[in-house]
Every structure is written in structure tokens, then in C-alpha cells.
PDB file of C-alpha atoms in Angstrom:
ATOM      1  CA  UNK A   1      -2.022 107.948 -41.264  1.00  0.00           C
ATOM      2  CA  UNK A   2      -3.603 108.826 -44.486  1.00  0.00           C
ATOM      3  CA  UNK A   3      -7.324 108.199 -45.499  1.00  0.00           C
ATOM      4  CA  UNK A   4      -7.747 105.725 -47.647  1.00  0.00           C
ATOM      5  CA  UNK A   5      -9.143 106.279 -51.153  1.00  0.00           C
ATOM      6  CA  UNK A   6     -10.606 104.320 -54.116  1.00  0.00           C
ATOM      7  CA  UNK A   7     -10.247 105.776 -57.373  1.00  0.00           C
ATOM      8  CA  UNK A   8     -13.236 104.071 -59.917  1.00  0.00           C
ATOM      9  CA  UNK A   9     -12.710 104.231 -63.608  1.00  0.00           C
ATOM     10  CA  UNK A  10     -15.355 103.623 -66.105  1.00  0.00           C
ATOM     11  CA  UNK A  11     -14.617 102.871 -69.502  1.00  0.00           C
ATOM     12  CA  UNK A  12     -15.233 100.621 -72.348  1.00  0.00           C
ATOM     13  CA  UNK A  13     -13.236  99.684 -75.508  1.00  0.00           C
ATOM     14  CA  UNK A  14     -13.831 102.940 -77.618  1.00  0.00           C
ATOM     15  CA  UNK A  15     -11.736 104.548 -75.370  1.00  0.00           C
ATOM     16  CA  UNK A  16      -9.005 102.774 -75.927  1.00  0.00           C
ATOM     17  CA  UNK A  17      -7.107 105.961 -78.190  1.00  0.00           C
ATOM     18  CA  UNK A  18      -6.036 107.415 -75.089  1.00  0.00           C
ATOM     19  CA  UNK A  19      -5.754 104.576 -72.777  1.00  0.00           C
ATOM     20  CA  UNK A  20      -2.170 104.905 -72.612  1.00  0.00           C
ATOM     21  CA  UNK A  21      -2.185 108.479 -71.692  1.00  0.00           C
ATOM     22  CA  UNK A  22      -4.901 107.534 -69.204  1.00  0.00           C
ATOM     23  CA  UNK A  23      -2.685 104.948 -67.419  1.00  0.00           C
ATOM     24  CA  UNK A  24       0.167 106.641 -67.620  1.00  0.00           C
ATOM     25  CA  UNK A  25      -1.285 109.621 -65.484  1.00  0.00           C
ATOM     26  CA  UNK A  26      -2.741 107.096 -63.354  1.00  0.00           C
ATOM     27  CA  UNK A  27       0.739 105.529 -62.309  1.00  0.00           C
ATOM     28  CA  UNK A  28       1.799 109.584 -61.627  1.00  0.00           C
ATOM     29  CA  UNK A  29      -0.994 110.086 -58.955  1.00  0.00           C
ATOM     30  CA  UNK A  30       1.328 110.873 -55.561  1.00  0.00           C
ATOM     31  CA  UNK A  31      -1.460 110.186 -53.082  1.00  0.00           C
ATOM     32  CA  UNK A  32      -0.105 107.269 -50.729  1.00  0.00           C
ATOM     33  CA  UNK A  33      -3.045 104.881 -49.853  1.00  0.00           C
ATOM     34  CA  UNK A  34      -4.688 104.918 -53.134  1.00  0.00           C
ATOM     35  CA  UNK A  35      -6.180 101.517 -54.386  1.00  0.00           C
ATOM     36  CA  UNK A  36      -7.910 101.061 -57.933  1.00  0.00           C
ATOM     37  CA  UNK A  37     -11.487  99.594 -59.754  1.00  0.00           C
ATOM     38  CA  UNK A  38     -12.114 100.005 -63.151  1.00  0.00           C
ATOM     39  CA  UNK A  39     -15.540  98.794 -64.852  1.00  0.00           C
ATOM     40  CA  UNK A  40     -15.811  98.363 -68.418  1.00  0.00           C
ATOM     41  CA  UNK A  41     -18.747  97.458 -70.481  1.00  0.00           C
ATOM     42  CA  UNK A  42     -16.886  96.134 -73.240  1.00  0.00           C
ATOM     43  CA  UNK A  43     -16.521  92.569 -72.326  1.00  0.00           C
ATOM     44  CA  UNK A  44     -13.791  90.215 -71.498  1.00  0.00           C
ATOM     45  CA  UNK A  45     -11.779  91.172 -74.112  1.00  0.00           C
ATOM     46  CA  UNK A  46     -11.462  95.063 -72.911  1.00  0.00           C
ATOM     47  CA  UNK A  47     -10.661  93.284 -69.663  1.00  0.00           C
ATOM     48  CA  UNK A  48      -7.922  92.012 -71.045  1.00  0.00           C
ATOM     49  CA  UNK A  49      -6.574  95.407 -72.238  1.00  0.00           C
ATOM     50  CA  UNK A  50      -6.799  97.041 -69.404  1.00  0.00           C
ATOM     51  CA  UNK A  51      -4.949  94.101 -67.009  1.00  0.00           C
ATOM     52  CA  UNK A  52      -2.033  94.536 -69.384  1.00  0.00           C
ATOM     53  CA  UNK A  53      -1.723  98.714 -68.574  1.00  0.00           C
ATOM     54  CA  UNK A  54      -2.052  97.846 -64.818  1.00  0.00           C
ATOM     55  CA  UNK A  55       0.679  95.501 -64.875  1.00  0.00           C
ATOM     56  CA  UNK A  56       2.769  97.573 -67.594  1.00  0.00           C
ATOM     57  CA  UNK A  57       2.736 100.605 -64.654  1.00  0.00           C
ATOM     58  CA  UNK A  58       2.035  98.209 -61.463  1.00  0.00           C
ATOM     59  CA  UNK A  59      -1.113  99.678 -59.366  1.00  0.00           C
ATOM     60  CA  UNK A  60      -3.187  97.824 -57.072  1.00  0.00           C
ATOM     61  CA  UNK A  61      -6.451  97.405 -59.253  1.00  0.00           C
ATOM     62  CA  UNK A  62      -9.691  95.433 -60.027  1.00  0.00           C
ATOM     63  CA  UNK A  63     -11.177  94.831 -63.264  1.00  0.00           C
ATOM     64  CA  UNK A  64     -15.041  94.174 -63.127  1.00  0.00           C
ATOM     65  CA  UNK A  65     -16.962  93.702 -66.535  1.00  0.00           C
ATOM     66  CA  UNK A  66     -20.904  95.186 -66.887  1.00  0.00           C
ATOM     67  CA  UNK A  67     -22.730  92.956 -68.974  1.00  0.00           C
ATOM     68  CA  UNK A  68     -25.766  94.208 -67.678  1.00  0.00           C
ATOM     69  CA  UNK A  69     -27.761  95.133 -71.268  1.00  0.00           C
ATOM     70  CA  UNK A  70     -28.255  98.582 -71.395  1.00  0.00           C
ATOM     71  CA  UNK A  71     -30.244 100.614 -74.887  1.00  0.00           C
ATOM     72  CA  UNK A  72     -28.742 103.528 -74.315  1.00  0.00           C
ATOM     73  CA  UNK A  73     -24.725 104.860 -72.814  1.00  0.00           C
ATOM     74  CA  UNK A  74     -26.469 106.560 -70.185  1.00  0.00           C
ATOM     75  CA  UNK A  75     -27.574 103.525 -68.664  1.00  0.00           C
ATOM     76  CA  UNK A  76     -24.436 101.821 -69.142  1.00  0.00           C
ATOM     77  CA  UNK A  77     -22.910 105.328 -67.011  1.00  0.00           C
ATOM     78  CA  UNK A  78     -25.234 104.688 -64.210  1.00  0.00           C
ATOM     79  CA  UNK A  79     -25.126 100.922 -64.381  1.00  0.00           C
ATOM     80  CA  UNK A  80     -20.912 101.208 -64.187  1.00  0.00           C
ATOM     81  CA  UNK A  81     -21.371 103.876 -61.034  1.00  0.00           C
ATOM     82  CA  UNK A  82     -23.346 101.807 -59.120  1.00  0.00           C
ATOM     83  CA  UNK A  83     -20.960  98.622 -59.662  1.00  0.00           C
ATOM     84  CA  UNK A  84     -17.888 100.823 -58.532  1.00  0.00           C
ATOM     85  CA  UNK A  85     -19.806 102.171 -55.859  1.00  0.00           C
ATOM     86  CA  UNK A  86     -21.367  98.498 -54.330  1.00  0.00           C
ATOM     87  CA  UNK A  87     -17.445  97.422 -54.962  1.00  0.00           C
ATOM     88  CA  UNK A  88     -16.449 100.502 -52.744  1.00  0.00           C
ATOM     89  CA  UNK A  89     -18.746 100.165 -49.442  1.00  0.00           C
ATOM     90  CA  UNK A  90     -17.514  96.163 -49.387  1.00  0.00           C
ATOM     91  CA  UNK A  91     -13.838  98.184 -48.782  1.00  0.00           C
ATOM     92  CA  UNK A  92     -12.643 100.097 -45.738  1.00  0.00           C
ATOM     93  CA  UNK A  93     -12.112 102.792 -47.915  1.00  0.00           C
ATOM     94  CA  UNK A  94     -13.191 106.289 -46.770  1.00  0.00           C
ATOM     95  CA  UNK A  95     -13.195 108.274 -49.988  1.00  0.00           C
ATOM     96  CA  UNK A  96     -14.327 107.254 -53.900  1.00  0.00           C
ATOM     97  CA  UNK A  97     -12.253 109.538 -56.410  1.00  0.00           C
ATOM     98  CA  UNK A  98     -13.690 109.058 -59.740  1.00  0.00           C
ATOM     99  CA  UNK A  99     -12.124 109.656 -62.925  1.00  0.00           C
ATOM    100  CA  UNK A 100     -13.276 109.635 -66.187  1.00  0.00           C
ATOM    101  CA  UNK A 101     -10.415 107.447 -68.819  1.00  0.00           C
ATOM    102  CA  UNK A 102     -10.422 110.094 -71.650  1.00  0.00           C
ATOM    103  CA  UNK A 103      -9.566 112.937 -68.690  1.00  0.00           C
ATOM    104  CA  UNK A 104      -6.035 113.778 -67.326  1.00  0.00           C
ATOM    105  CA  UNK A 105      -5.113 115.859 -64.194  1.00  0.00           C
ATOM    106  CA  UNK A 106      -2.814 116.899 -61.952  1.00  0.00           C
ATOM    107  CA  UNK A 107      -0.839 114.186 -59.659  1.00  0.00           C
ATOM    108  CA  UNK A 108      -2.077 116.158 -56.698  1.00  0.00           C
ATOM    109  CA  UNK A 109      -5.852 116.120 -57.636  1.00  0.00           C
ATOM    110  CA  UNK A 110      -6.696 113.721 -54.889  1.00  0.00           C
ATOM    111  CA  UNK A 111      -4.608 115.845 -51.904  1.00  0.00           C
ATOM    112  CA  UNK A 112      -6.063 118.788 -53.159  1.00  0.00           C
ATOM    113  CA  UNK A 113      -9.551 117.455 -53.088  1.00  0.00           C
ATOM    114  CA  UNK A 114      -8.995 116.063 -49.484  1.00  0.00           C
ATOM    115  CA  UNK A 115      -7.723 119.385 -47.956  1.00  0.00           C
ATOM    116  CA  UNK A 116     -10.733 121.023 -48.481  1.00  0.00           C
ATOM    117  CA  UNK A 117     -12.275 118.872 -45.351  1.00  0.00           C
ATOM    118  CA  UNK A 118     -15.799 118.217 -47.458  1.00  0.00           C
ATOM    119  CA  UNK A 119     -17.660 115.424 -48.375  1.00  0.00           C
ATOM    120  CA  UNK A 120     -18.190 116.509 -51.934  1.00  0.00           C
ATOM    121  CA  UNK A 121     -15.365 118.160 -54.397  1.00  0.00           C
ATOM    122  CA  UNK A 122     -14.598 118.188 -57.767  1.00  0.00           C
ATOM    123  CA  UNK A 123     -11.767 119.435 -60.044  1.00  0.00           C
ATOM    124  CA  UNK A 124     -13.093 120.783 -63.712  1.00  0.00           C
ATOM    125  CA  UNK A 125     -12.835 119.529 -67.052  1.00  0.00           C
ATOM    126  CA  UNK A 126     -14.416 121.221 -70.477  1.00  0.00           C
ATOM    127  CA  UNK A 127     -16.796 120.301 -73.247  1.00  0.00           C
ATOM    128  CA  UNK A 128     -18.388 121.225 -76.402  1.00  0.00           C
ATOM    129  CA  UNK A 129     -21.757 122.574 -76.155  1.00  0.00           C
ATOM    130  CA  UNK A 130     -24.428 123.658 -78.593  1.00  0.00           C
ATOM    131  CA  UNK A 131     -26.000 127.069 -77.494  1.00  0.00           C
ATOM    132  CA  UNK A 132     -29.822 126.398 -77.386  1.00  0.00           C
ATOM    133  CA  UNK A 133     -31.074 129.265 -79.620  1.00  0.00           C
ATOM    134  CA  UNK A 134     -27.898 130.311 -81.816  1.00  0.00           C
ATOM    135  CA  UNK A 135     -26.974 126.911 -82.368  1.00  0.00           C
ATOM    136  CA  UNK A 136     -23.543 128.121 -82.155  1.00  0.00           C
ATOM    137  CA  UNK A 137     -20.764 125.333 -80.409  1.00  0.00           C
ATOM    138  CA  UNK A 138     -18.700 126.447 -77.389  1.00  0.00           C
ATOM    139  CA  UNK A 139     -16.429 125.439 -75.147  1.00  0.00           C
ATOM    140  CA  UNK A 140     -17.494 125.738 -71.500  1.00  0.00           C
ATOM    141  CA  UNK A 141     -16.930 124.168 -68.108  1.00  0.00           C
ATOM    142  CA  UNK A 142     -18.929 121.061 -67.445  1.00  0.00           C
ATOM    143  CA  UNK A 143     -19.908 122.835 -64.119  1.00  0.00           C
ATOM    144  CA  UNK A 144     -23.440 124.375 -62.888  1.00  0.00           C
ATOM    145  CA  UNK A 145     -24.617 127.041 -60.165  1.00  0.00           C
ATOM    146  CA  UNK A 146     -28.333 126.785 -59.361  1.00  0.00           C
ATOM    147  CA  UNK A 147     -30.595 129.437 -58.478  1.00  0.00           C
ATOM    148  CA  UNK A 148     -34.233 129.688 -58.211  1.00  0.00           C
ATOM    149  CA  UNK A 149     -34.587 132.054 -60.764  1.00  0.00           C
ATOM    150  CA  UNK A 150     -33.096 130.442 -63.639  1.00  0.00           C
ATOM    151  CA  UNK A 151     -32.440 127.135 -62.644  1.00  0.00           C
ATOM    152  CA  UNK A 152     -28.618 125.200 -63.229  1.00  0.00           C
ATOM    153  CA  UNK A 153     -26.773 127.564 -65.354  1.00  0.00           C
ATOM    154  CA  UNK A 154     -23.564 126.664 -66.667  1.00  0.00           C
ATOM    155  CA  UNK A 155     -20.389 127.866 -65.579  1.00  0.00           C
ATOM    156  CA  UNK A 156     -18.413 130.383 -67.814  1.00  0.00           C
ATOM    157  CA  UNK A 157     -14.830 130.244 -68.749  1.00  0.00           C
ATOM    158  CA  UNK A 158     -13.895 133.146 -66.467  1.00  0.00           C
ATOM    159  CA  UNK A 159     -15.699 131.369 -63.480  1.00  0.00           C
ATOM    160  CA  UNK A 160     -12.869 128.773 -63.668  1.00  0.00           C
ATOM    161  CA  UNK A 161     -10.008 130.141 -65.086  1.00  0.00           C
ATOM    162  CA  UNK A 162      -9.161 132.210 -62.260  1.00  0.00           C
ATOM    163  CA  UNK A 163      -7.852 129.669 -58.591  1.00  0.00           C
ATOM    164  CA  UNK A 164     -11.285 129.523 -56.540  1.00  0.00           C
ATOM    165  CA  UNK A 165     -12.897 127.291 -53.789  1.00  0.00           C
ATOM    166  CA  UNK A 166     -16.451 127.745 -53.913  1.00  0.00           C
ATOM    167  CA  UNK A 167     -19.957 125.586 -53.567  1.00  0.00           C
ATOM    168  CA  UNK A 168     -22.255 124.874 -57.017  1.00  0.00           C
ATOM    169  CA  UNK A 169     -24.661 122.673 -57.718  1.00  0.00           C
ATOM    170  CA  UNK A 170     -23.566 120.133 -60.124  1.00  0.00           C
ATOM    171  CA  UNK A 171     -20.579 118.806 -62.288  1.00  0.00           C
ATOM    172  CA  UNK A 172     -19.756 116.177 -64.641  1.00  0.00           C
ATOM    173  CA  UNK A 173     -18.364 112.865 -62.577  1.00  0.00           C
ATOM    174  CA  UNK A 174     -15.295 112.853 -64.378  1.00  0.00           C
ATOM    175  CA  UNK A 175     -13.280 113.837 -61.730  1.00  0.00           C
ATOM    176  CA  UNK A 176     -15.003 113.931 -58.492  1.00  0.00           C
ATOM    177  CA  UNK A 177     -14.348 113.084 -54.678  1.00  0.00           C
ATOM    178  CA  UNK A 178     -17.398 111.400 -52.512  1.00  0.00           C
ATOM    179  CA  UNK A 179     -16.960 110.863 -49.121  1.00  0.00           C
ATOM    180  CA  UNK A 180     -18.438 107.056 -47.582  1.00  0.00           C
ATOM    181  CA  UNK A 181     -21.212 108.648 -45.936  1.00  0.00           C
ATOM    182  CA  UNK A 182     -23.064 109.944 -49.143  1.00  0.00           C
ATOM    183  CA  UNK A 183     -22.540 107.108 -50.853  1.00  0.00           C
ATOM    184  CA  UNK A 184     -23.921 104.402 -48.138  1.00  0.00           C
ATOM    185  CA  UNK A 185     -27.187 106.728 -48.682  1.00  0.00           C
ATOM    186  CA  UNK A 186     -27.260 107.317 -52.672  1.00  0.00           C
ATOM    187  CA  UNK A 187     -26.890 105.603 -55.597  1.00  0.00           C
ATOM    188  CA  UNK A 188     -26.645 106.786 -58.926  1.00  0.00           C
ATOM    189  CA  UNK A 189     -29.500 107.383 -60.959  1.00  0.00           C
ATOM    190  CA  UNK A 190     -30.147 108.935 -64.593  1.00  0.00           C
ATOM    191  CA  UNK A 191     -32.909 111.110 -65.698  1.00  0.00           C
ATOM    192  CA  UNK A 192     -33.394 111.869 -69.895  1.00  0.00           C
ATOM    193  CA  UNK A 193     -29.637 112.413 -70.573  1.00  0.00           C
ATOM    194  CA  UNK A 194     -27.538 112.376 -67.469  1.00  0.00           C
ATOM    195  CA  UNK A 195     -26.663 110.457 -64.674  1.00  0.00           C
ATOM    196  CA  UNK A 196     -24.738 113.614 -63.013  1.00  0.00           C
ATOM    197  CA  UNK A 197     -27.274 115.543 -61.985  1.00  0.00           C
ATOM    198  CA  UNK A 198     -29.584 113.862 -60.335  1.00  0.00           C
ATOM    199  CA  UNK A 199     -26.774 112.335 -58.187  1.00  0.00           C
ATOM    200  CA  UNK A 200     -25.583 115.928 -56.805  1.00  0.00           C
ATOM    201  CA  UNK A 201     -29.522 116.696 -56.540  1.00  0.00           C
ATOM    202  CA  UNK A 202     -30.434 113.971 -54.247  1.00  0.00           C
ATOM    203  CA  UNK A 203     -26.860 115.249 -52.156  1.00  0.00           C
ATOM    204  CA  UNK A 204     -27.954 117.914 -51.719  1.00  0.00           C
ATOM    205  CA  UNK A 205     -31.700 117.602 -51.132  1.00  0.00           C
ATOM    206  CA  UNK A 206     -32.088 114.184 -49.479  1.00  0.00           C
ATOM    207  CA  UNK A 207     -28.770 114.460 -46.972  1.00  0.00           C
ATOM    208  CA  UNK A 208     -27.922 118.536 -47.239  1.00  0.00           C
ATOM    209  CA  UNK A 209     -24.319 117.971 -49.138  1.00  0.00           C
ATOM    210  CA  UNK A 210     -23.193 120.488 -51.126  1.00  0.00           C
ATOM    211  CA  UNK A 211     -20.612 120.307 -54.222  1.00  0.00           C
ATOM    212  CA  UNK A 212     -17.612 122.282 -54.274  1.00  0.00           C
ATOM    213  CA  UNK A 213     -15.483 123.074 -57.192  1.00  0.00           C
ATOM    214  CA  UNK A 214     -11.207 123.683 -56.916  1.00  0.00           C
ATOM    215  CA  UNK A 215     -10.214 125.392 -60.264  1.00  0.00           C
ATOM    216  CA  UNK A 216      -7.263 124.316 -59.324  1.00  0.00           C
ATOM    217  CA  UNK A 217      -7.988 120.542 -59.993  1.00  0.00           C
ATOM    218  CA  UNK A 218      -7.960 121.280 -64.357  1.00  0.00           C
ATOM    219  CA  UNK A 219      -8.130 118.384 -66.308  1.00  0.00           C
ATOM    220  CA  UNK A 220      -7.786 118.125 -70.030  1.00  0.00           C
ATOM    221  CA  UNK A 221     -10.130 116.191 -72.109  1.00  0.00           C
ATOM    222  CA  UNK A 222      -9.374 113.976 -74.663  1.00  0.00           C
ATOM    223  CA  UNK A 223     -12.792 113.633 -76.340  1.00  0.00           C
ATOM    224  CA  UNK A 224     -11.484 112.779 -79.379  1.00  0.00           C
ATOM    225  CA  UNK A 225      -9.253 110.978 -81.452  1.00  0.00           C
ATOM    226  CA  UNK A 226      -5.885 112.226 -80.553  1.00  0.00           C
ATOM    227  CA  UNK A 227      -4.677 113.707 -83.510  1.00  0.00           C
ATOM    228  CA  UNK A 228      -8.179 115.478 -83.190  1.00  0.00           C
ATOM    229  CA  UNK A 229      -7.514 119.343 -83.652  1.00  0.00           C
ATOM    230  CA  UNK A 230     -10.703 119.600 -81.147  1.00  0.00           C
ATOM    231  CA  UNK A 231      -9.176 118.105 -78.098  1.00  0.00           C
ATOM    232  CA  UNK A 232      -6.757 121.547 -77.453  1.00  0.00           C
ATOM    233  CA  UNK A 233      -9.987 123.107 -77.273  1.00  0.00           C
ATOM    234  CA  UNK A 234     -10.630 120.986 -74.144  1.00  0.00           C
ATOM    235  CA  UNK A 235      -7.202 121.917 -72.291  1.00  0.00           C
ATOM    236  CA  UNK A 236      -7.915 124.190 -69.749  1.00  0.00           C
ATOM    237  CA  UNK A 237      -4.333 125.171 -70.183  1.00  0.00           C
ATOM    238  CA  UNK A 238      -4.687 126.507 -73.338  1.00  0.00           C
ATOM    239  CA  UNK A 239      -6.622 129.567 -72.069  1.00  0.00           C
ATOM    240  CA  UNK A 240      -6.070 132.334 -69.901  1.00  0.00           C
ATOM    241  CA  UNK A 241      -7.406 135.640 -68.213  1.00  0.00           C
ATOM    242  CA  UNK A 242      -6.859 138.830 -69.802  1.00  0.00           C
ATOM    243  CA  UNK A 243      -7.145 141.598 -66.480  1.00  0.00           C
ATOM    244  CA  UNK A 244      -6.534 144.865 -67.189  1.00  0.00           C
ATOM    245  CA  UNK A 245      -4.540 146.873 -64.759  1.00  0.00           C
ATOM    246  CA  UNK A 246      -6.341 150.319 -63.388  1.00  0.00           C
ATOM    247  CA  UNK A 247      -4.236 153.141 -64.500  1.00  0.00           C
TER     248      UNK A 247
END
């Protein structure tokens, strides 16, 4: 028999350009027992929108609405995480899968995840980010290995472009597998500007759970509009390793 898993989806109605690429991907997941929540902080009205893709592709899902008030979108991130993950220890589900609605993976992400026999494992997606002293934008891994010396440093390209199974210390949510026991211990929390970190920091400090990362598990993501030029930028696809053979 198969472990059961809930996937959680948060979203909200400006992510609506890709929603039908989102669902869509969603109806191709090939992991048997797989029931869905999705939280949006959008209002009745998204919750609408989003009950007409689940019965256009016909998964097993529950729509909550947040109308918790929130000043800024990292509060309505946490606030959304912790209403998929109070909806998830009411279930006899073992495992939360989280995915983010403007990222697409492979149908397999979930078995892939699960084989790995750990509590904690994530796929990758990418981002744009603003170097702190050049001011120059790249395109890196939303993926961090701590050390003591300098702290979370973010992954490079190469890290993940290459098939590896190995333990860092944070990611972004967006596509992320929790085993029951962390979660009946830890709730999300935010701290200036993210709601990720401090989540895989009290893991890892509080109950001794590490994060691993499967390059494997790429997702793209579509962080724009989708006639965006910028989203290819965000395909992990799109790049590859150039190894030179040893003469």
C-alpha cells in the first residue's frame, strides 16, 4: 500500500496567468494516493476559479479561503502554510507535498521525493536575484548550504545542474516534501522577508531534520506573465553543463 500524501497549493488571484498550466500538471501527477488543498487569499471569487479547474481535470481537492488581514505577502505566505498545514494533521495523511501554482514539475516529483526514505526533500526551482554589491541580476537556484563561516550561501547553477542527492540547509517551499512528524512539531513562521527559512531552521535545530535536495525534481517557473521573455530564464531545462573531456 502506498503512503498517503497531501499536496497544499497556495495561491491567490494574480496568479491566475498560469493557472491553467498549473492544473493541467496537477491532473499529470502519477502518484496513486494523492489528495488535494489549495488556500487562496483572494476571496470567494478566486474560489470560484479554482473549483472550476478541479472539476475541468477531476482531482480530489479542498478549497479554503484566508481572509485573515495580512500588510504584507509574507504574512499572507505564512498565514496560507499554517492553514494547509492545521488542514493536513486533521487527515491521515503521512506526507504534505507543497507546490507553489506558478511552478511546474515532473509527474514523478512526489515518487522521487518519497524514495529517498527522509523526512525532508525538495526538488529545485530558479529565480532572479540582485547581487548585493554589483547590483547585477542573475539567475540562481532558490537553494542554500550553510556553514559557519559564511552563513546560507546560495546554491550555484552548476550545484544543480548536474543529478545529485545531497543535504543543505534551506530552499524555497515551492516544491517541497514534509513528513507528519515535523509538522505536528512546527509551524511556519516568517522573519523580515521569508517564511522559508526559518521553517528549515527550526527543522533542523529544534527536532535535528535535515533538508535534502534531488536535482532531479526541476521545476520551471513561471514568474511572469507568460508571454514574458524572462520566464525561459527560469527553466532549468534551458541550461546545461559544459565538461570538458581530459585528453
Amino acid at each position: 500500500m502506498s503512503e498517503k500524501v497531501l499536496v497544499g497549493v497556495i495561491t491567490y488571484e494574480g496568479e491566475k496567468r498560469c493557472r491553467k498550466l498549473f492544473f493541467d500538471y496537477l491532473s499529470q501527477l502519477t502518484y496513486p494516493d494523492v489528495e488535494f488543498v489549495i488556500v487562496t487569499n483572494s476571496g470567494e471569487g478566486d474560489k470560484k476559479d479554482l473549483e472550476e479547474h478541479i472539476q475541468r481535470i477531476g482531482i480530489p481537492a479542498t478549497i479554503l479561503v484566508n481572509d485573515v488581514e495580512a500588510k504584507e505577502m509574507f504574512d499572507h505566505l505564512v498565514n496560507n502554510r499554517n492553514i494547509i498545514r492545521e488542514h493536513f494533521l486533521k487527515t491521515d495523511k503521512e506526507w504534505l507535498y507543497f507546490i507553489d501554482s506558478d511552478c511546474l514539475g515532473p509527474a514523478d516529483a512526489i515518487e522521487v521525493s518519497l524514495s529517498h526514505k527522509k523526512n525532508l526533500v525538495t526538488g529545485f526551482y530558479l529565480g532572479h536575484f540582485q547581487h548585493p554589491e554589483t547590483k547585477k541580476w542573475r539567475v540562481l537556484p532558490v537553494a542554500y548550504l550553510y556553514s559557519e563561516e559564511t552563513g546560507n550561501m546560495q546554491l550555484s547553477m552548476v550545484d544543480v545542474l548536474q543529478p545529485r542527492f545531497t543535504k543543505i540547509s534551506a530552499a524555497g517551499l515551492g516544491c517541497c516534501l514534509i513528513h507528519r512528524s515535523i509538522l505536528e512539531k512546527i509551524s511556519f513562521r516568517r522573519t523580515t522577508a521569508t517564511e522559508d527559512f526559518p521553517f528549515f531552521e527550526d527543522a533542523r535545530k529544534k527536532l535535528g531534520e535535515h533538508l535534502w535536495i534531488d536535482t532531479r525534481i526541476k521545476f520551471k517557473h513561471l514568474k511572469y506573465a507568460l508571454d514574458d521573455e524572462r520566464n525561459k530564464w527560469l527553466n532549468p531545462d534551458n541550461y546545461q553543463m559544459n565538461i570538458k573531456k581530459k585528453e
